[in-house]
CSV table of C-alpha atoms in Angstrom, one decimal:
chain,number,residue,atom,x,y,z
A,1369,UNK,CA,-6.2,-16.6,7.0
A,1370,UNK,CA,-6.3,-17.3,3.2
A,1371,UNK,CA,-8.7,-15.9,0.6
A,1372,UNK,CA,-9.8,-17.6,-2.6
A,1373,UNK,CA,-9.5,-14.3,-4.6
A,1374,UNK,CA,-7.4,-12.3,-7.0
A,1375,UNK,CA,-6.7,-9.7,-4.3
A,1376,UNK,CA,-7.5,-6.6,-2.3
A,1377,UNK,CA,-7.1,-3.0,-3.2
A,1378,UNK,CA,-7.0,0.0,-0.6
A,1379,UNK,CA,-7.7,3.5,-2.0
A,1380,UNK,CA,-5.8,6.0,0.4
A,1381,UNK,CA,-7.1,9.7,0.2
A,1382,UNK,CA,-4.9,12.3,1.8
A,1383,UNK,CA,-7.2,14.6,3.5
A,1384,UNK,CA,-4.4,17.0,4.5
A,1385,UNK,CA,-2.0,17.5,1.6
A,1386,UNK,CA,1.5,18.3,2.8
A,1387,UNK,CA,3.1,18.4,-0.5
A,1388,UNK,CA,5.9,20.9,-1.5
A,1389,UNK,CA,3.8,23.0,-4.0
A,1390,UNK,CA,2.7,26.7,-3.2
A,1391,UNK,CA,1.3,26.8,0.3
A,1392,UNK,CA,2.3,23.2,1.3
A,1393,UNK,CA,-0.1,21.8,-1.3
A,1394,UNK,CA,0.9,19.8,-4.2
A,1395,UNK,CA,1.9,16.2,-5.0
A,1396,UNK,CA,2.6,14.3,-1.7
A,1397,UNK,CA,5.2,11.7,-1.0
A,1398,UNK,CA,4.5,8.3,-2.7
A,1399,UNK,CA,3.6,5.4,-0.6
A,1400,UNK,CA,6.2,2.5,-1.0
A,1401,UNK,CA,5.6,-1.2,-0.1
A,1402,UNK,CA,7.6,-4.2,0.7
A,1403,UNK,CA,6.9,-7.9,1.3
A,1404,UNK,CA,9.9,-8.3,3.4
A,1405,UNK,CA,9.8,-7.8,7.2
A,1406,UNK,CA,13.5,-6.8,7.4
A,1407,UNK,CA,13.5,-4.3,4.5
A,1408,UNK,CA,15.3,-1.1,5.1
A,1409,UNK,CA,13.6,2.1,4.0
A,1410,UNK,CA,15.8,2.2,0.8
A,1411,UNK,CA,14.4,-1.3,-0.2
A,1412,UNK,CA,10.8,-0.2,-0.4
A,1413,UNK,CA,9.4,-0.1,-3.9
A,1414,UNK,CA,6.2,0.8,-5.9
A,1415,UNK,CA,5.9,-2.8,-7.2
A,1416,UNK,CA,7.1,-5.9,-5.5
A,1417,UNK,CA,7.5,-7.6,-8.8
A,1418,UNK,CA,10.7,-5.4,-9.1
A,1419,UNK,CA,12.1,-6.3,-5.7
A,1420,UNK,CA,15.5,-8.1,-5.9
A,1421,UNK,CA,16.0,-8.5,-2.0
A,1422,UNK,CA,17.1,-11.9,-0.9
A,1423,UNK,CA,15.0,-13.4,1.8
A,1424,UNK,CA,11.8,-14.9,2.6
A,1425,UNK,CA,8.8,-12.8,1.4
A,1426,UNK,CA,5.9,-12.5,3.8
A,1427,UNK,CA,3.2,-12.3,1.0
A,1428,UNK,CA,2.4,-15.6,-0.5
A,1429,UNK,CA,0.2,-16.7,-3.5
A,1430,UNK,CA,0.3,-17.5,-7.2
A,1431,UNK,CA,2.9,-14.8,-8.5
A,1432,UNK,CA,1.7,-12.7,-5.3
A,1433,UNK,CA,2.5,-9.0,-6.0
A,1434,UNK,CA,1.9,-5.7,-4.1
A,1435,UNK,CA,1.7,-2.5,-6.0
A,1436,UNK,CA,1.5,1.1,-4.8
A,1437,UNK,CA,0.5,3.8,-7.3
A,1438,UNK,CA,-0.7,7.5,-7.5
A,1439,UNK,CA,-4.3,7.8,-8.5
A,1440,UNK,CA,-4.9,11.6,-8.3
A,1441,UNK,CA,-2.4,14.1,-7.9
A,1442,UNK,CA,-3.1,16.8,-5.2
A,1443,UNK,CA,-3.5,19.5,-7.8
A,1444,UNK,CA,-6.5,17.5,-9.0
A,1445,UNK,CA,-8.1,17.5,-5.6
A,1446,UNK,CA,-7.1,15.5,-2.5
A,1447,UNK,CA,-4.1,13.2,-3.3
A,1448,UNK,CA,-5.1,9.7,-3.8
A,1449,UNK,CA,-2.9,6.6,-3.8
A,1450,UNK,CA,-3.8,2.9,-4.4
A,1451,UNK,CA,-2.2,-0.2,-2.7
A,1452,UNK,CA,-3.0,-3.6,-4.3
A,1453,UNK,CA,-2.2,-7.0,-3.0
A,1454,UNK,CA,-2.9,-9.6,-5.8
A,1455,UNK,CA,-2.2,-12.9,-7.4
A,1456,UNK,CA,-1.9,-13.4,-11.1
A,1457,UNK,CA,-4.8,-15.7,-11.4
A,1458,UNK,CA,-8.5,-15.1,-10.2
A,1459,UNK,CA,-8.4,-18.4,-8.4
A,1460,UNK,CA,-5.1,-17.8,-6.7
A,1461,UNK,CA,-4.8,-18.1,-2.9
A,1462,UNK,CA,-3.4,-15.0,-1.3
A,1463,UNK,CA,-2.0,-14.9,2.3
A,1464,UNK,CA,0.7,-13.3,4.4
A,1465,UNK,CA,1.7,-9.8,5.2
A,1466,UNK,CA,3.2,-6.5,3.9
A,1467,UNK,CA,4.7,-3.2,5.1
A,1468,UNK,CA,4.0,0.3,4.0
A,1469,UNK,CA,6.6,3.1,3.9
A,1470,UNK,CA,5.8,6.9,3.8
A,1471,UNK,CA,8.7,9.5,4.0
A,1472,UNK,CA,11.1,6.8,5.1
A,1473,UNK,CA,8.9,5.7,8.0
A,1474,UNK,CA,7.6,2.1,7.9
A,1475,UNK,CA,4.4,0.7,9.3
A,1476,UNK,CA,4.0,-2.4,11.4
A,1477,UNK,CA,3.2,-5.6,9.4
A,1478,UNK,CA,-0.3,-5.7,7.9
A,1479,UNK,CA,-2.2,-8.7,7.0
A,1480,UNK,CA,-2.8,-9.1,3.1
A,1481,UNK,CA,-6.5,-8.5,3.8
A,1482,UNK,CA,-6.2,-5.7,6.2
A,1483,UNK,CA,-9.3,-3.8,7.0
A,1484,UNK,CA,-9.5,-0.2,5.7
A,1485,UNK,CA,-9.4,1.0,9.4
A,1486,UNK,CA,-6.2,-1.0,10.0
A,1487,UNK,CA,-4.4,0.5,6.9
A,1488,UNK,CA,-5.8,4.0,7.9
A,1489,UNK,CA,-4.4,3.7,11.5
A,1490,UNK,CA,-1.1,2.4,10.3
A,1491,UNK,CA,-0.6,5.3,8.0
A,1492,UNK,CA,-1.8,7.9,10.4
A,1493,UNK,CA,0.6,6.5,13.1
A,1494,UNK,CA,3.4,7.4,10.7
A,1495,UNK,CA,3.3,11.0,11.9
A,1496,UNK,CA,4.1,12.8,8.7
A,1497,UNK,CA,1.1,11.4,6.8
A,1498,UNK,CA,-1.6,13.7,8.2
A,1499,UNK,CA,-5.3,12.6,8.0
A,1500,UNK,CA,-6.1,9.9,5.7
A,1501,UNK,CA,-9.3,8.1,4.6
A,1502,UNK,CA,-9.0,4.4,3.4
A,1503,UNK,CA,-11.5,2.4,1.5
A,1504,UNK,CA,-11.0,-1.3,0.6
A,1505,UNK,CA,-12.4,-3.4,-2.1
A,1506,UNK,CA,-11.9,-7.0,-3.1
A,1507,UNK,CA,-10.4,-7.5,-6.6
A,1508,UNK,CA,-11.7,-10.4,-8.8
A,1509,UNK,CA,-12.1,-11.1,-12.5
């Protein structure tokens, strides 16, 4: 399914912080992403614009890009991280799939426009993520 939009953003709130700070709380592991189905855990990155893996990407669009970043560190409240799938132009068509990795464990392929529930389920199936709440919003200029 294709969408005429700049992209989609998912905000992942970690409800149980399993960081390495005092009492188990603190900054959690960062989510990593890949647009290649055959990526090894070492090949996952924070920004797919920096990926130099040969092969055919699963995410397509005008300069399609997938980004994972930390929004709120655990010491400031619940850890929040953002995943964004985007094109470089507001009218770009985005399509395809991506994979999320947490603590070296990869999710199944997720569609570029996955629902918040689908991302939440994929992360919680990881086993070491704990409970998360995911919200989704469409990005546009």
